[in-house]
PDB file of C-alpha atoms and ligand atoms in Angstrom:
ATOM      1  CA  UNK A   1      64.206  47.306   9.556  1.00  0.00           C
ATOM      2  CA  UNK A   2      64.054  46.845  13.337  1.00  0.00           C
ATOM      3  CA  UNK A   3      66.244  43.876  13.634  1.00  0.00           C
ATOM      4  CA  UNK A   4      69.016  44.977  15.919  1.00  0.00           C
ATOM      5  CA  UNK A   5      68.053  42.694  18.784  1.00  0.00           C
ATOM      6  CA  UNK A   6      67.503  39.629  16.714  1.00  0.00           C
ATOM      7  CA  UNK A   7      70.716  40.174  14.716  1.00  0.00           C
ATOM      8  CA  UNK A   8      72.736  40.501  17.783  1.00  0.00           C
ATOM      9  CA  UNK A   9      71.382  37.056  19.699  1.00  0.00           C
ATOM     10  CA  UNK A  10      72.016  35.405  16.241  1.00  0.00           C
ATOM     11  CA  UNK A  11      75.443  36.870  16.063  1.00  0.00           C
ATOM     12  CA  UNK A  12      76.202  35.903  19.788  1.00  0.00           C
ATOM     13  CA  UNK A  13      75.099  32.194  18.620  1.00  0.00           C
ATOM     14  CA  UNK A  14      77.241  32.274  15.501  1.00  0.00           C
ATOM     15  CA  UNK A  15      80.323  33.470  17.431  1.00  0.00           C
ATOM     16  CA  UNK A  16      80.136  31.104  20.297  1.00  0.00           C
ATOM     17  CA  UNK A  17      79.665  28.118  18.031  1.00  0.00           C
ATOM     18  CA  UNK A  18      82.875  26.702  16.574  1.00  0.00           C
ATOM     19  CA  UNK A  19      80.966  24.122  14.675  1.00  0.00           C
ATOM     20  CA  UNK A  20      77.700  24.778  12.892  1.00  0.00           C
ATOM     21  CA  UNK A  21      75.432  22.404  10.688  1.00  0.00           C
ATOM     22  CA  UNK A  22      73.167  24.057   8.186  1.00  0.00           C
ATOM     23  CA  UNK A  23      70.144  22.475   6.635  1.00  0.00           C
ATOM     24  CA  UNK A  24      66.801  23.212   4.854  1.00  0.00           C
ATOM     25  CA  UNK A  25      63.602  21.772   3.369  1.00  0.00           C
ATOM     26  CA  UNK A  26      64.213  18.527   1.416  1.00  0.00           C
ATOM     27  CA  UNK A  27      62.547  20.274  -1.658  1.00  0.00           C
ATOM     28  CA  UNK A  28      65.865  22.494  -1.656  1.00  0.00           C
ATOM     29  CA  UNK A  29      64.802  25.493  -3.830  1.00  0.00           C
ATOM     30  CA  UNK A  30      66.795  28.312  -5.130  1.00  0.00           C
ATOM     31  CA  UNK A  31      66.399  30.442  -2.002  1.00  0.00           C
ATOM     32  CA  UNK A  32      67.341  27.616   0.418  1.00  0.00           C
ATOM     33  CA  UNK A  33      70.188  26.598  -1.778  1.00  0.00           C
ATOM     34  CA  UNK A  34      71.450  30.177  -1.661  1.00  0.00           C
ATOM     35  CA  UNK A  35      71.120  30.529   1.876  1.00  0.00           C
ATOM     36  CA  UNK A  36      73.001  27.196   2.728  1.00  0.00           C
ATOM     37  CA  UNK A  37      75.836  27.945   0.246  1.00  0.00           C
ATOM     38  CA  UNK A  38      76.175  31.670   1.452  1.00  0.00           C
ATOM     39  CA  UNK A  39      76.248  30.618   5.253  1.00  0.00           C
ATOM     40  CA  UNK A  40      78.650  27.664   4.338  1.00  0.00           C
ATOM     41  CA  UNK A  41      81.080  29.817   2.597  1.00  0.00           C
ATOM     42  CA  UNK A  42      80.965  32.622   5.374  1.00  0.00           C
ATOM     43  CA  UNK A  43      81.320  30.424   8.246  1.00  0.00           C
ATOM     44  CA  UNK A  44      84.107  28.431   6.560  1.00  0.00           C
ATOM     45  CA  UNK A  45      85.824  32.043   5.885  1.00  0.00           C
ATOM     46  CA  UNK A  46      85.363  32.492   9.635  1.00  0.00           C
ATOM     47  CA  UNK A  47      87.292  29.315  10.454  1.00  0.00           C
ATOM     48  CA  UNK A  48      83.890  27.551  11.475  1.00  0.00           C
ATOM     49  CA  UNK A  49      83.749  23.740  11.489  1.00  0.00           C
ATOM     50  CA  UNK A  50      80.615  23.951   9.103  1.00  0.00           C
ATOM     51  CA  UNK A  51      78.764  21.321   7.204  1.00  0.00           C
ATOM     52  CA  UNK A  52      75.667  21.938   4.930  1.00  0.00           C
ATOM     53  CA  UNK A  53      73.113  19.164   4.409  1.00  0.00           C
ATOM     54  CA  UNK A  54      70.042  18.478   2.615  1.00  0.00           C
ATOM     55  CA  UNK A  55      67.738  15.253   2.471  1.00  0.00           C
ATOM     56  CA  UNK A  56      68.305  15.096  -1.249  1.00  0.00           C
ATOM     57  CA  UNK A  57      71.040  16.116  -3.708  1.00  0.00           C
ATOM     58  CA  UNK A  58      71.022  19.538  -5.196  1.00  0.00           C
ATOM     59  CA  UNK A  59      68.793  19.725  -8.371  1.00  0.00           C
ATOM     60  CA  UNK A  60      71.195  19.763 -11.626  1.00  0.00           C
ATOM     61  CA  UNK A  61      69.702  22.963 -12.598  1.00  0.00           C
ATOM     62  CA  UNK A  62      71.985  24.639  -9.914  1.00  0.00           C
ATOM     63  CA  UNK A  63      75.151  22.929 -11.259  1.00  0.00           C
ATOM     64  CA  UNK A  64      76.296  26.104 -13.120  1.00  0.00           C
ATOM     65  CA  UNK A  65      77.203  27.556  -9.687  1.00  0.00           C
ATOM     66  CA  UNK A  66      80.092  25.047  -9.329  1.00  0.00           C
ATOM     67  CA  UNK A  67      79.002  24.301  -5.433  1.00  0.00           C
ATOM     68  CA  UNK A  68      76.515  21.512  -5.366  1.00  0.00           C
ATOM     69  CA  UNK A  69      78.949  19.257  -3.911  1.00  0.00           C
ATOM     70  CA  UNK A  70      79.317  21.447  -0.842  1.00  0.00           C
ATOM     71  CA  UNK A  71      75.608  20.144   0.223  1.00  0.00           C
ATOM     72  CA  UNK A  72      76.036  16.708   1.567  1.00  0.00           C
ATOM     73  CA  UNK A  73      73.140  14.271   2.181  1.00  0.00           C
ATOM     74  CA  UNK A  74      74.301  12.838   5.507  1.00  0.00           C
ATOM     75  CA  UNK A  75      74.417  14.125   9.149  1.00  0.00           C
ATOM     76  CA  UNK A  76      77.552  12.627  10.690  1.00  0.00           C
ATOM     77  CA  UNK A  77      77.058  10.868  14.142  1.00  0.00           C
ATOM     78  CA  UNK A  78      78.644  13.613  16.236  1.00  0.00           C
ATOM     79  CA  UNK A  79      77.965  16.692  18.006  1.00  0.00           C
ATOM     80  CA  UNK A  80      77.420  20.191  16.583  1.00  0.00           C
ATOM     81  CA  UNK A  81      77.467  23.442  18.495  1.00  0.00           C
ATOM     82  CA  UNK A  82      74.555  24.879  16.512  1.00  0.00           C
ATOM     83  CA  UNK A  83      72.047  23.927  13.849  1.00  0.00           C
ATOM     84  CA  UNK A  84      70.860  26.532  11.459  1.00  0.00           C
ATOM     85  CA  UNK A  85      67.764  25.824   9.386  1.00  0.00           C
ATOM     86  CA  UNK A  86      66.799  28.268   6.744  1.00  0.00           C
ATOM     87  CA  UNK A  87      63.862  29.132   4.576  1.00  0.00           C
ATOM     88  CA  UNK A  88      61.857  26.083   5.923  1.00  0.00           C
ATOM     89  CA  UNK A  89      58.354  26.587   7.160  1.00  0.00           C
ATOM     90  CA  UNK A  90      57.997  23.793   9.345  1.00  0.00           C
ATOM     91  CA  UNK A  91      60.929  21.540  10.787  1.00  0.00           C
ATOM     92  CA  UNK A  92      59.421  18.337   9.589  1.00  0.00           C
ATOM     93  CA  UNK A  93      59.969  19.676   5.942  1.00  0.00           C
ATOM     94  CA  UNK A  94      63.634  18.829   6.285  1.00  0.00           C
ATOM     95  CA  UNK A  95      62.199  15.399   5.428  1.00  0.00           C
ATOM     96  CA  UNK A  96      64.443  12.136   5.748  1.00  0.00           C
ATOM     97  CA  UNK A  97      67.446  13.769   7.713  1.00  0.00           C
ATOM     98  CA  UNK A  98      64.934  14.920  10.486  1.00  0.00           C
ATOM     99  CA  UNK A  99      63.318  11.494  10.629  1.00  0.00           C
ATOM    100  CA  UNK A 100      66.632   9.890  10.881  1.00  0.00           C
ATOM    101  CA  UNK A 101      68.426  12.418  13.165  1.00  0.00           C
ATOM    102  CA  UNK A 102      65.125  13.271  15.397  1.00  0.00           C
ATOM    103  CA  UNK A 103      67.675  13.130  18.544  1.00  0.00           C
ATOM    104  CA  UNK A 104      70.158  15.595  17.176  1.00  0.00           C
ATOM    105  CA  UNK A 105      67.519  18.124  16.322  1.00  0.00           C
ATOM    106  CA  UNK A 106      66.103  17.781  19.585  1.00  0.00           C
ATOM    107  CA  UNK A 107      69.484  18.329  21.561  1.00  0.00           C
ATOM    108  CA  UNK A 108      71.399  20.596  19.121  1.00  0.00           C
ATOM    109  CA  UNK A 109      70.788  24.369  19.857  1.00  0.00           C
ATOM    110  CA  UNK A 110      68.347  25.549  16.720  1.00  0.00           C
ATOM    111  CA  UNK A 111      68.482  28.805  14.808  1.00  0.00           C
ATOM    112  CA  UNK A 112      65.777  29.157  12.237  1.00  0.00           C
ATOM    113  CA  UNK A 113      65.907  31.951   9.844  1.00  0.00           C
ATOM    114  CA  UNK A 114      62.802  32.088   7.539  1.00  0.00           C
ATOM    115  CA  UNK A 115      60.074  34.199   6.058  1.00  0.00           C
ATOM    116  CA  UNK A 116      57.346  31.937   5.867  1.00  0.00           C
ATOM    117  CA  UNK A 117      55.353  32.264   9.076  1.00  0.00           C
ATOM    118  CA  UNK A 118      55.926  30.106  11.665  1.00  0.00           C
ATOM    119  CA  UNK A 119      58.334  30.000  14.316  1.00  0.00           C
ATOM    120  CA  UNK A 120      60.389  26.831  15.908  1.00  0.00           C
ATOM    121  CA  UNK A 121      63.814  26.224  17.238  1.00  0.00           C
ATOM    122  CA  UNK A 122      65.706  27.887  20.275  1.00  0.00           C
ATOM    123  CA  UNK A 123      66.016  31.302  18.290  1.00  0.00           C
ATOM    124  CA  UNK A 124      63.732  32.243  15.621  1.00  0.00           C
ATOM    125  CA  UNK A 125      64.312  34.999  13.145  1.00  0.00           C
ATOM    126  CA  UNK A 126      60.819  34.968  11.215  1.00  0.00           C
ATOM    127  CA  UNK A 127      59.874  37.870   9.198  1.00  0.00           C
ATOM    128  CA  UNK A 128      57.393  37.496   6.093  1.00  0.00           C
ATOM    129  CA  UNK A 129      58.329  41.098   5.198  1.00  0.00           C
ATOM    130  CA  UNK A 130      61.552  39.755   3.244  1.00  0.00           C
ATOM    131  CA  UNK A 131      61.100  38.809  -0.079  1.00  0.00           C
ATOM    132  CA  UNK A 132      63.617  35.840   0.201  1.00  0.00           C
ATOM    133  CA  UNK A 133      65.489  34.117   3.001  1.00  0.00           C
ATOM    134  CA  UNK A 134      68.500  35.060   1.325  1.00  0.00           C
ATOM    135  CA  UNK A 135      67.732  38.828   1.975  1.00  0.00           C
ATOM    136  CA  UNK A 136      67.735  37.874   5.677  1.00  0.00           C
ATOM    137  CA  UNK A 137      71.101  35.802   5.150  1.00  0.00           C
ATOM    138  CA  UNK A 138      72.435  38.996   3.272  1.00  0.00           C
ATOM    139  CA  UNK A 139      71.348  41.209   6.153  1.00  0.00           C
ATOM    140  CA  UNK A 140      73.147  39.030   8.743  1.00  0.00           C
ATOM    141  CA  UNK A 141      76.226  38.913   6.939  1.00  0.00           C
ATOM    142  CA  UNK A 142      76.468  42.324   6.735  1.00  0.00           C
ATOM    143  CA  UNK A 143      75.710  43.129  10.210  1.00  0.00           C
ATOM    144  CA  UNK A 144      78.097  40.440  11.428  1.00  0.00           C
ATOM    145  CA  UNK A 145      80.979  40.993   8.880  1.00  0.00           C
ATOM    146  CA  UNK A 146      80.360  44.162   7.157  1.00  0.00           C
ATOM    147  CA  UNK A 147      79.968  44.704   3.685  1.00  0.00           C
ATOM    148  CA  UNK A 148      83.253  42.853   2.609  1.00  0.00           C
ATOM    149  CA  UNK A 149      81.651  39.490   4.243  1.00  0.00           C
ATOM    150  CA  UNK A 150      79.637  39.428   0.918  1.00  0.00           C
ATOM    151  CA  UNK A 151      82.310  38.217  -1.500  1.00  0.00           C
ATOM    152  CA  UNK A 152      81.732  37.866  -5.246  1.00  0.00           C
ATOM    153  CA  UNK A 153      80.707  34.112  -4.615  1.00  0.00           C
ATOM    154  CA  UNK A 154      78.532  35.084  -1.724  1.00  0.00           C
ATOM    155  CA  UNK A 155      76.653  37.716  -3.700  1.00  0.00           C
ATOM    156  CA  UNK A 156      75.851  35.227  -6.441  1.00  0.00           C
ATOM    157  CA  UNK A 157      74.446  32.630  -4.300  1.00  0.00           C
ATOM    158  CA  UNK A 158      72.395  35.412  -2.161  1.00  0.00           C
ATOM    159  CA  UNK A 159      71.249  37.092  -5.567  1.00  0.00           C
ATOM    160  CA  UNK A 160      70.171  33.490  -6.520  1.00  0.00           C
ATOM    161  CA  UNK A 161      67.391  33.447  -3.777  1.00  0.00           C
ATOM    162  CA  UNK A 162      66.172  36.584  -4.627  1.00  0.00           C
ATOM    163  CA  UNK A 163      65.567  35.782  -8.201  1.00  0.00           C
ATOM    164  CA  UNK A 164      64.271  32.608  -7.287  1.00  0.00           C
ATOM    165  CA  UNK A 165      61.704  33.705  -4.608  1.00  0.00           C
ATOM    166  CA  UNK A 166      60.491  36.798  -6.459  1.00  0.00           C
ATOM    167  CA  UNK A 167      60.257  34.773  -9.930  1.00  0.00           C
ATOM    168  CA  UNK A 168      62.744  37.301 -11.053  1.00  0.00           C
ATOM    169  CA  UNK A 169      60.826  40.237  -9.736  1.00  0.00           C
ATOM    170  CA  UNK A 170      57.507  39.066 -11.124  1.00  0.00           C
ATOM    171  CA  UNK A 171      55.924  37.845  -7.451  1.00  0.00           C
ATOM    172  CA  UNK A 172      53.950  40.043  -5.216  1.00  0.00           C
ATOM    173  CA  UNK A 173      56.839  40.015  -2.604  1.00  0.00           C
ATOM    174  CA  UNK A 174      58.825  42.127  -4.955  1.00  0.00           C
ATOM    175  CA  UNK A 175      59.308  45.251  -2.848  1.00  0.00           C
ATOM    176  CA  UNK A 176      61.365  48.413  -2.652  1.00  0.00           C
ATOM    177  CA  UNK A 177      63.797  46.637  -0.239  1.00  0.00           C
ATOM    178  CA  UNK A 178      64.029  43.739  -2.776  1.00  0.00           C
ATOM    179  CA  UNK A 179      65.583  46.151  -5.235  1.00  0.00           C
ATOM    180  CA  UNK A 180      67.698  47.921  -2.663  1.00  0.00           C
ATOM    181  CA  UNK A 181      69.178  44.437  -1.671  1.00  0.00           C
ATOM    182  CA  UNK A 182      69.632  43.411  -5.314  1.00  0.00           C
ATOM    183  CA  UNK A 183      71.474  46.804  -5.897  1.00  0.00           C
ATOM    184  CA  UNK A 184      73.923  46.034  -2.953  1.00  0.00           C
ATOM    185  CA  UNK A 185      74.584  42.562  -4.301  1.00  0.00           C
ATOM    186  CA  UNK A 186      75.342  43.885  -7.804  1.00  0.00           C
ATOM    187  CA  UNK A 187      77.752  46.483  -6.260  1.00  0.00           C
ATOM    188  CA  UNK A 188      79.505  43.325  -4.555  1.00  0.00           C
ATOM    189  CA  UNK A 189      79.763  41.798  -8.331  1.00  0.00           C
ATOM    190  CA  UNK A 190      76.981  39.219  -8.299  1.00  0.00           C
ATOM    191  CA  UNK A 191      76.880  38.245 -11.696  1.00  0.00           C
ATOM    192  CA  UNK A 192      73.482  38.878 -12.584  1.00  0.00           C
ATOM    193  CA  UNK A 193      73.675  37.853 -16.437  1.00  0.00           C
ATOM    194  CA  UNK A 194      75.247  34.349 -15.456  1.00  0.00           C
ATOM    195  CA  UNK A 195      72.252  33.768 -12.901  1.00  0.00           C
ATOM    196  CA  UNK A 196      69.527  34.793 -15.575  1.00  0.00           C
ATOM    197  CA  UNK A 197      71.127  32.849 -18.464  1.00  0.00           C
ATOM    198  CA  UNK A 198      71.501  29.794 -16.272  1.00  0.00           C
ATOM    199  CA  UNK A 199      68.003  30.003 -14.563  1.00  0.00           C
ATOM    200  CA  UNK A 200      65.668  31.001 -17.088  1.00  0.00           C
ATOM    201  CA  UNK A 201      67.366  30.293 -20.543  1.00  0.00           C
ATOM    202  CA  UNK A 202      69.098  27.134 -19.978  1.00  0.00           C
ATOM    203  CA  UNK A 203      66.203  24.672 -19.851  1.00  0.00           C
ATOM    204  CA  UNK A 204      67.726  21.190 -20.574  1.00  0.00           C
ATOM    205  CA  UNK A 205      65.774  19.600 -23.748  1.00  0.00           C
ATOM    206  CA  UNK A 206      64.524  16.779 -21.847  1.00  0.00           C
ATOM    207  CA  UNK A 207      62.765  18.965 -19.617  1.00  0.00           C
ATOM    208  CA  UNK A 208      61.579  21.198 -22.482  1.00  0.00           C
ATOM    209  CA  UNK A 209      59.881  18.226 -24.061  1.00  0.00           C
ATOM    210  CA  UNK A 210      58.135  17.503 -20.758  1.00  0.00           C
ATOM    211  CA  UNK A 211      56.946  21.074 -20.706  1.00  0.00           C
ATOM    212  CA  UNK A 212      55.705  21.292 -24.251  1.00  0.00           C
ATOM    213  CA  UNK A 213      53.938  18.017 -23.833  1.00  0.00           C
ATOM    214  CA  UNK A 214      52.494  19.456 -20.581  1.00  0.00           C
ATOM    215  CA  UNK A 215      51.373  22.720 -22.246  1.00  0.00           C
ATOM    216  CA  UNK A 216      49.898  21.073 -25.438  1.00  0.00           C
ATOM    217  CA  UNK A 217      47.080  19.767 -23.101  1.00  0.00           C
ATOM    218  CA  UNK A 218      46.113  22.588 -20.567  1.00  0.00           C
ATOM    219  CA  UNK A 219      42.781  21.982 -19.294  1.00  0.00           C
ATOM    220  CA  UNK A 220      40.277  24.416 -17.555  1.00  0.00           C
ATOM    221  CA  UNK A 221      38.398  24.641 -14.369  1.00  0.00           C
ATOM    222  CA  UNK A 222      35.056  26.667 -13.638  1.00  0.00           C
ATOM    223  CA  UNK A 223      34.968  28.290 -17.290  1.00  0.00           C
ATOM    224  CA  UNK A 224      38.799  29.141 -17.350  1.00  0.00           C
ATOM    225  CA  UNK A 225      39.111  30.763 -13.961  1.00  0.00           C
ATOM    226  CA  UNK A 226      41.580  28.223 -13.472  1.00  0.00           C
ATOM    227  CA  UNK A 227      43.817  26.115 -15.898  1.00  0.00           C
ATOM    228  CA  UNK A 228      45.937  22.857 -15.156  1.00  0.00           C
ATOM    229  CA  UNK A 229      48.014  20.261 -16.664  1.00  0.00           C
ATOM    230  CA  UNK A 230      49.657  17.151 -15.345  1.00  0.00           C
ATOM    231  CA  UNK A 231      52.893  15.402 -15.433  1.00  0.00           C
ATOM    232  CA  UNK A 232      52.783  11.784 -14.956  1.00  0.00           C
ATOM    233  CA  UNK A 233      55.667   9.361 -14.154  1.00  0.00           C
ATOM    234  CA  UNK A 234      55.604   8.157 -17.526  1.00  0.00           C
ATOM    235  CA  UNK A 235      56.713  11.650 -18.735  1.00  0.00           C
ATOM    236  CA  UNK A 236      59.625  11.461 -16.656  1.00  0.00           C
ATOM    237  CA  UNK A 237      60.439   8.294 -17.498  1.00  0.00           C
ATOM    238  CA  UNK A 238      59.983   8.801 -21.374  1.00  0.00           C
ATOM    239  CA  UNK A 239      62.343  11.718 -21.130  1.00  0.00           C
ATOM    240  CA  UNK A 240      64.817  10.226 -18.714  1.00  0.00           C
ATOM    241  CA  UNK A 241      64.156  13.214 -16.196  1.00  0.00           C
ATOM    242  CA  UNK A 242      64.302  12.450 -12.471  1.00  0.00           C
ATOM    243  CA  UNK A 243      60.935  13.514 -10.942  1.00  0.00           C
ATOM    244  CA  UNK A 244      62.527  15.027  -7.933  1.00  0.00           C
ATOM    245  CA  UNK A 245      64.704  17.037 -10.159  1.00  0.00           C
ATOM    246  CA  UNK A 246      61.750  18.905 -11.749  1.00  0.00           C
ATOM    247  CA  UNK A 247      61.441  21.918  -9.316  1.00  0.00           C
ATOM    248  CA  UNK A 248      58.793  24.867  -9.608  1.00  0.00           C
ATOM    249  CA  UNK A 249      60.364  26.263 -12.981  1.00  0.00           C
ATOM    250  CA  UNK A 250      57.724  24.722 -15.022  1.00  0.00           C
ATOM    251  CA  UNK A 251      54.885  25.982 -12.933  1.00  0.00           C
ATOM    252  CA  UNK A 252      56.353  29.423 -12.442  1.00  0.00           C
ATOM    253  CA  UNK A 253      57.771  30.161 -15.814  1.00  0.00           C
ATOM    254  CA  UNK A 254      55.474  28.457 -18.286  1.00  0.00           C
ATOM    255  CA  UNK A 255      52.294  27.185 -17.056  1.00  0.00           C
ATOM    256  CA  UNK A 256      51.660  30.522 -15.019  1.00  0.00           C
ATOM    257  CA  UNK A 257      52.094  32.401 -18.226  1.00  0.00           C
ATOM    258  CA  UNK A 258      48.689  31.072 -19.587  1.00  0.00           C
ATOM    259  CA  UNK A 259      45.931  33.687 -18.913  1.00  0.00           C
ATOM    260  CA  UNK A 260      43.532  32.547 -15.964  1.00  0.00           C
ATOM    261  CA  UNK A 261      43.103  33.854 -12.287  1.00  0.00           C
ATOM    262  CA  UNK A 262      45.205  30.639 -10.991  1.00  0.00           C
ATOM    263  CA  UNK A 263      46.898  27.792 -12.211  1.00  0.00           C
ATOM    264  CA  UNK A 264      47.770  24.334 -10.828  1.00  0.00           C
ATOM    265  CA  UNK A 265      50.199  21.707 -11.491  1.00  0.00           C
ATOM    266  CA  UNK A 266      49.342  17.823 -10.881  1.00  0.00           C
ATOM    267  CA  UNK A 267      52.784  16.077 -10.483  1.00  0.00           C
ATOM    268  CA  UNK A 268      52.613  12.499 -10.219  1.00  0.00           C
ATOM    269  CA  UNK A 269      54.615  11.490  -7.083  1.00  0.00           C
ATOM    270  CA  UNK A 270      57.006   8.407  -6.962  1.00  0.00           C
ATOM    271  CA  UNK A 271      55.895   7.994  -3.521  1.00  0.00           C
ATOM    272  CA  UNK A 272      52.082   7.735  -4.608  1.00  0.00           C
ATOM    273  CA  UNK A 273      49.560  10.060  -5.468  1.00  0.00           C
ATOM    274  CA  UNK A 274      50.215  13.761  -6.818  1.00  0.00           C
ATOM    275  CA  UNK A 275      51.931  16.943  -5.616  1.00  0.00           C
ATOM    276  CA  UNK A 276      49.683  19.680  -6.552  1.00  0.00           C
ATOM    277  CA  UNK A 277      51.429  23.430  -6.941  1.00  0.00           C
ATOM    278  CA  UNK A 278      48.920  26.255  -7.214  1.00  0.00           C
ATOM    279  CA  UNK A 279      50.038  29.759  -8.446  1.00  0.00           C
ATOM    280  CA  UNK A 280      47.294  32.654  -8.209  1.00  0.00           C
ATOM    281  CA  UNK A 281      47.505  35.745 -10.547  1.00  0.00           C
ATOM    282  CA  UNK A 282      44.568  37.606  -8.979  1.00  0.00           C
ATOM    283  CA  UNK A 283      44.722  39.223  -5.585  1.00  0.00           C
ATOM    284  CA  UNK A 284      41.170  38.060  -4.857  1.00  0.00           C
ATOM    285  CA  UNK A 285      42.195  34.289  -5.234  1.00  0.00           C
ATOM    286  CA  UNK A 286      44.112  32.793  -2.123  1.00  0.00           C
ATOM    287  CA  UNK A 287      45.573  29.289  -3.128  1.00  0.00           C
ATOM    288  CA  UNK A 288      46.573  28.588   0.375  1.00  0.00           C
ATOM    289  CA  UNK A 289      42.754  27.829   0.921  1.00  0.00           C
ATOM    290  CA  UNK A 290      42.670  25.217  -1.545  1.00  0.00           C
ATOM    291  CA  UNK A 291      46.178  24.070  -0.864  1.00  0.00           C
ATOM    292  CA  UNK A 292      45.155  23.434   2.691  1.00  0.00           C
ATOM    293  CA  UNK A 293      42.210  21.310   1.388  1.00  0.00           C
ATOM    294  CA  UNK A 294      45.192  18.838   0.171  1.00  0.00           C
ATOM    295  CA  UNK A 295      47.366  19.187   3.564  1.00  0.00           C
ATOM    296  CA  UNK A 296      49.384  21.748   2.320  1.00  0.00           C
ATOM    297  CA  UNK A 297      50.166  25.341   2.598  1.00  0.00           C
ATOM    298  CA  UNK A 298      52.330  28.195   1.353  1.00  0.00           C
ATOM    299  CA  UNK A 299      51.716  31.757   0.432  1.00  0.00           C
ATOM    300  CA  UNK A 300      48.492  33.460  -0.728  1.00  0.00           C
ATOM    301  CA  UNK A 301      49.846  33.673  -4.442  1.00  0.00           C
ATOM    302  CA  UNK A 302      51.954  30.130  -4.571  1.00  0.00           C
ATOM    303  CA  UNK A 303      50.802  27.312  -2.454  1.00  0.00           C
ATOM    304  CA  UNK A 304      51.095  23.291  -2.663  1.00  0.00           C
ATOM    305  CA  UNK A 305      49.688  20.114  -1.476  1.00  0.00           C
ATOM    306  CA  UNK A 306      49.616  16.442  -1.789  1.00  0.00           C
ATOM    307  CA  UNK A 307      46.969  13.952  -2.405  1.00  0.00           C
ATOM    308  CA  UNK A 308      46.399  10.235  -2.837  1.00  0.00           C
ATOM    309  CA  UNK A 309      42.965  10.409  -4.379  1.00  0.00           C
ATOM    310  CA  UNK A 310      42.568   9.818  -7.968  1.00  0.00           C
ATOM    311  CA  UNK A 311      43.326  12.647 -10.519  1.00  0.00           C
ATOM    312  CA  UNK A 312      39.466  13.415 -11.291  1.00  0.00           C
ATOM    313  CA  UNK A 313      38.636  13.632  -7.614  1.00  0.00           C
ATOM    314  CA  UNK A 314      41.489  16.151  -7.042  1.00  0.00           C
ATOM    315  CA  UNK A 315      40.303  18.274  -9.962  1.00  0.00           C
ATOM    316  CA  UNK A 316      36.667  18.232  -8.684  1.00  0.00           C
ATOM    317  CA  UNK A 317      37.733  19.412  -5.394  1.00  0.00           C
ATOM    318  CA  UNK A 318      39.561  22.386  -7.210  1.00  0.00           C
ATOM    319  CA  UNK A 319      36.758  23.119  -9.314  1.00  0.00           C
ATOM    320  CA  UNK A 320      34.401  23.278  -6.332  1.00  0.00           C
ATOM    321  CA  UNK A 321      36.873  25.978  -5.020  1.00  0.00           C
ATOM    322  CA  UNK A 322      37.037  27.643  -8.159  1.00  0.00           C
ATOM    323  CA  UNK A 323      33.274  27.939  -8.594  1.00  0.00           C
ATOM    324  CA  UNK A 324      33.126  29.872  -5.347  1.00  0.00           C
ATOM    325  CA  UNK A 325      35.675  32.439  -6.319  1.00  0.00           C
ATOM    326  CA  UNK A 326      34.340  35.986  -6.744  1.00  0.00           C
TER     327      UNK A 326
HETATM  328 MN1   MN L   1      62.174  31.517   0.402  1.00  0.00          MN
END
């Protein structure tokens, strides 16, 4: 890939910064988490004063990495030479920490490393041809520190992001370069089976109860073009699960396995209304279009939005979208 110019600029920023703050979207997924942990470990090894922060604590699903406590939830009242925002399509998606530290983000040199499609910050490395932001971070670390920059621990963090964003090589963003990167990370001792077992074969029983209950009542729109289900606050409460801790695993690994052109999950939001996650399984169905109707966005095959409307109105709107599909 023709990244030499941008990698050179990023390396210069990185070298000139003694202190670095790392952050990402408040809904910290496996890819964003992998970026933060890999950059944190590398910057620390390089003697930087580095802090990784997120608006919400790391989802317990990732406790197996033994690194969740490296992600703090506050930005201290001090200066940093550089802020790096990873895997975050829009800076406002940082959430609470962005709202509480507007001045910090306006006055600190900002580097944006992302593969979602919009650019912000003083230097933006945005390239949707990467399957995961972790693939980009791996490229930077290799450029900056050579292959030995990828320690076994860092290889694990980066592999996590690739597995997460490609849905374990099942999403359309899985490219030849994805396998090349994966092979390189395996050569650096990424523990593939540990990641697989913990990501895909370790669903807590309380989560499983929510999943089975949601899957036992799957509904259709437009004669089965779309299928959907709902998880309510009551479901979370009954099973003692934090609504924020339930990430995309259910929709990606379970709901998406039901045959249809697209699926969607309505998740009741503690802040009111519903969060809606869409997954397309047909190249002709661009779920960004319907997600945009709910003030959201994402990718063609995976997108999300929010709504304060009653459930029946949300479903009716999606039914209209489904009716017009080829
Ligand atoms: Mn990503």
